[in-house]
GROMACS .gro file of C-alpha atoms in nm:
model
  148
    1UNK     CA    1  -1.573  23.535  19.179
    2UNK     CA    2  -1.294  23.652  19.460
    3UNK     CA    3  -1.251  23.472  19.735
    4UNK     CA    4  -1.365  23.599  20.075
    5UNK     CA    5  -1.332  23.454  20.409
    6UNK     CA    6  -1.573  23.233  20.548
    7UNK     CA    7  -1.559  23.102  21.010
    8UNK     CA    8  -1.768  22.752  20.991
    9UNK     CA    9  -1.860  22.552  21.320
   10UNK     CA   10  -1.980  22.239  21.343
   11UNK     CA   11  -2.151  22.041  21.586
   12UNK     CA   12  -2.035  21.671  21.614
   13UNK     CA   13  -2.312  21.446  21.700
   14UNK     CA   14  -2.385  21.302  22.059
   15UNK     CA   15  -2.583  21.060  22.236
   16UNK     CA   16  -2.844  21.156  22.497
   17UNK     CA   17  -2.604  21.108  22.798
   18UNK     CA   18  -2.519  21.304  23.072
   19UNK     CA   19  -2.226  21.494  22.957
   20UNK     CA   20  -2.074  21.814  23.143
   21UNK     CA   21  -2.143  22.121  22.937
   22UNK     CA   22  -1.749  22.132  22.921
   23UNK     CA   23  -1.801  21.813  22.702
   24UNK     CA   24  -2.028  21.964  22.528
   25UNK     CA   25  -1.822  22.272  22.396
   26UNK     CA   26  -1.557  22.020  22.339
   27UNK     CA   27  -1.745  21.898  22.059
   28UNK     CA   28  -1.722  22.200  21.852
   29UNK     CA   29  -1.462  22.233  21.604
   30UNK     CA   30  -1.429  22.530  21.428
   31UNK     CA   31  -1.180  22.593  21.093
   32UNK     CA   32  -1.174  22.949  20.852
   33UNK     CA   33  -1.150  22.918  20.513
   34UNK     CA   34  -1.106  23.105  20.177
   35UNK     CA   35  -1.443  23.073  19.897
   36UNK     CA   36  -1.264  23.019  19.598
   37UNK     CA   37  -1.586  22.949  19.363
   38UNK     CA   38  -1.940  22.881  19.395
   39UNK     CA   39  -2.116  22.704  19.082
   40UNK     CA   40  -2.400  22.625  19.276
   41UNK     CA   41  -2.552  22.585  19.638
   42UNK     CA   42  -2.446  22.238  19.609
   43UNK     CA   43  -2.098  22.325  19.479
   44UNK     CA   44  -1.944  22.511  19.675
   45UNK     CA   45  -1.506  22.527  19.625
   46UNK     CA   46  -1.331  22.620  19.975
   47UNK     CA   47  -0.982  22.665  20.051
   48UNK     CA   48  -0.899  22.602  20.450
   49UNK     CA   49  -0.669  22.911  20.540
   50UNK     CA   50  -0.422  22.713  20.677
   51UNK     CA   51  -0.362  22.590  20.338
   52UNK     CA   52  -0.256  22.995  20.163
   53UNK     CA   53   0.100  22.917  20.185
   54UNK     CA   54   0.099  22.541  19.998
   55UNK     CA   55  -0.170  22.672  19.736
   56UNK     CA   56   0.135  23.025  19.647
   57UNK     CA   57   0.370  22.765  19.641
   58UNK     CA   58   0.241  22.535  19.390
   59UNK     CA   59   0.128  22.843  19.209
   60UNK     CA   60   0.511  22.970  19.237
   61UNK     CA   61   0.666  22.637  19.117
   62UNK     CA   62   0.372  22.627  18.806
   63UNK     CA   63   0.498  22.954  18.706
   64UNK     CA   64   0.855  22.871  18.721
   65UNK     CA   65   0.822  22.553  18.561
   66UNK     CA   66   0.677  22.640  18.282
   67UNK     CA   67   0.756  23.004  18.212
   68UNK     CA   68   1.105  22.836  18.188
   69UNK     CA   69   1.009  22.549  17.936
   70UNK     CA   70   0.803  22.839  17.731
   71UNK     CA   71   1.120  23.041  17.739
   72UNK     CA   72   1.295  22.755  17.572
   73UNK     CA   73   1.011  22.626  17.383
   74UNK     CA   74   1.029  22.288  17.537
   75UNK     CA   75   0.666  22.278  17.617
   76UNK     CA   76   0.469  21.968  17.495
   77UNK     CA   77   0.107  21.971  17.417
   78UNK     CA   78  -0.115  21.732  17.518
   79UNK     CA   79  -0.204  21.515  17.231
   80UNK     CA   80  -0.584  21.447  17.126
   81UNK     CA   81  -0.533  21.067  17.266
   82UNK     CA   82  -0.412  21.214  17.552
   83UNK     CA   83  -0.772  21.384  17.579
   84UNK     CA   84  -0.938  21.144  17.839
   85UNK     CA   85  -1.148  21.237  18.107
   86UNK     CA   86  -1.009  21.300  18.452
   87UNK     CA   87  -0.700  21.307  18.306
   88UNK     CA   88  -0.458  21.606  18.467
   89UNK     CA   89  -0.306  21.853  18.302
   90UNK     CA   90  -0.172  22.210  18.292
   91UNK     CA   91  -0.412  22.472  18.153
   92UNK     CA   92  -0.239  22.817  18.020
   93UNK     CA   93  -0.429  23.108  18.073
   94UNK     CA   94  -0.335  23.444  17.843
   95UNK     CA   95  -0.506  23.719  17.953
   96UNK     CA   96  -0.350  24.020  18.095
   97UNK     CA   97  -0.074  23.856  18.242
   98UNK     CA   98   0.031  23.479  18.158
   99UNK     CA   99  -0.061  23.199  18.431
  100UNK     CA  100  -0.010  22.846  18.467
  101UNK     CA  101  -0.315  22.617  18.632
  102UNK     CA  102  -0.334  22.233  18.728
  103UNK     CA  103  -0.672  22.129  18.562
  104UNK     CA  104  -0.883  21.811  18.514
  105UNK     CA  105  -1.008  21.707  18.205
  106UNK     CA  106  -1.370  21.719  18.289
  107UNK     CA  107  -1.573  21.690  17.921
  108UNK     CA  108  -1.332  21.602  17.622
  109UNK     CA  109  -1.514  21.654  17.286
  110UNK     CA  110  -1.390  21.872  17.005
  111UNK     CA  111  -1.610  22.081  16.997
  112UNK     CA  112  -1.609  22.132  17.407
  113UNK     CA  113  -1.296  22.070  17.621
  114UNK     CA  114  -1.421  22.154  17.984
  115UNK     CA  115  -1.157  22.147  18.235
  116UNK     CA  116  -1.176  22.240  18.627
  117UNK     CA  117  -0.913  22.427  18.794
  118UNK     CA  118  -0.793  22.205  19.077
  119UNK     CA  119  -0.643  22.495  19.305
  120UNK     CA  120  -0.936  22.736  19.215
  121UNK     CA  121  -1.237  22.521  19.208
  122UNK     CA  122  -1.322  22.701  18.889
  123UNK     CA  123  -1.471  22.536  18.546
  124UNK     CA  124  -1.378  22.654  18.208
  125UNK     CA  125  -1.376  22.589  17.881
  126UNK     CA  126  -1.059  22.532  17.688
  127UNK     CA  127  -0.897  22.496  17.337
  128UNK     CA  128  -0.607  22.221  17.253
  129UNK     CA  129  -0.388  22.453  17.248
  130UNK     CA  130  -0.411  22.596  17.636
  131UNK     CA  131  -0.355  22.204  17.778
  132UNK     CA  132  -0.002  22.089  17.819
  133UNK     CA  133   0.137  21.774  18.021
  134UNK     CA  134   0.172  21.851  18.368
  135UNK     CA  135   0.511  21.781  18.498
  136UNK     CA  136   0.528  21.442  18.751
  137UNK     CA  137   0.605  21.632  19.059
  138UNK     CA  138   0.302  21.878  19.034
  139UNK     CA  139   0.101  21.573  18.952
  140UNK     CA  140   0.105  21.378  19.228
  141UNK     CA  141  -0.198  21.456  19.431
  142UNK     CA  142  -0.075  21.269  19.759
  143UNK     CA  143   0.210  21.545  19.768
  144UNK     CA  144   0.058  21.839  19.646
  145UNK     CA  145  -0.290  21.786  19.705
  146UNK     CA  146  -0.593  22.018  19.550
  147UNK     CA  147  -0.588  22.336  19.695
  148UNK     CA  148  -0.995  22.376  19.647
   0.00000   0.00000   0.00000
């Protein structure tokens, strides 16, 4: 599914006082936002739109990284121990053109390796051979955080 553009307001809860209607409309916070994927009506994946820029970036250094390590066949697959739930990794995609994901290891057996694409929102099934170890500085959540 493409993303579209979404305007949400919300309405923070208040006491029965006697506020000004200028309070009132101070409560309101509004924020627009990208829908990256929708698996369900209770799963919905949203990107906030002041978040584009971060979410090219770490799609920029993914590329980089690894197109370079491919180039030089220094990429290293994630082992079948390594195969744990919640565990993060990078998930190839080959399809018309090549592209790098950071995934979660959602369901691990042979048979089914389900992984979720952390700056897409998106769930999909994957073979050994698509999952490699994601590089340190694209792992840490706290500094690039998920973009969905």
């Amino acid at each position: 599914m493409s993303s579209s553009q979404f305007s949400y307001k919300s309405v923070t809860s208040s006491s029965p006082s006697s506020e000004s209607d200028e309070d009132k409309q101070n409560q309101f916070s509004s924020f627009e936002v990208s829908i990256m994927n929708i698996e369900s009506p209770a799963s919905i994946f949203v990107r906030g739109l002041e978040h584009e820029d971060a979410a090219h970036g770490i799609d920029s250094e993914m590329f980089t990284y690894f197109e370079e390590f491919a180039c030089d066949g220094h990429l290293s697959f994630l082992g079948l121990a390594s195969l744990t739930p919640g565990r993060l990794c990078a998930l190839h995609v080959s399809l018309a053109s090549c592209s790098w994901h950071r995934a979660i290891l959602l369901t691990t057996s042979p048979s089914n390796l389900t992984v979720r694409l952390l700056d897409r929102g998106i769930t999909l099934n994957a073979s050994t051979k698509q999952l490699f170890r994601l590089p340190d500085f694209l792992a840490d959540l706290e500094a690039a955080p998920p973009m969905a």
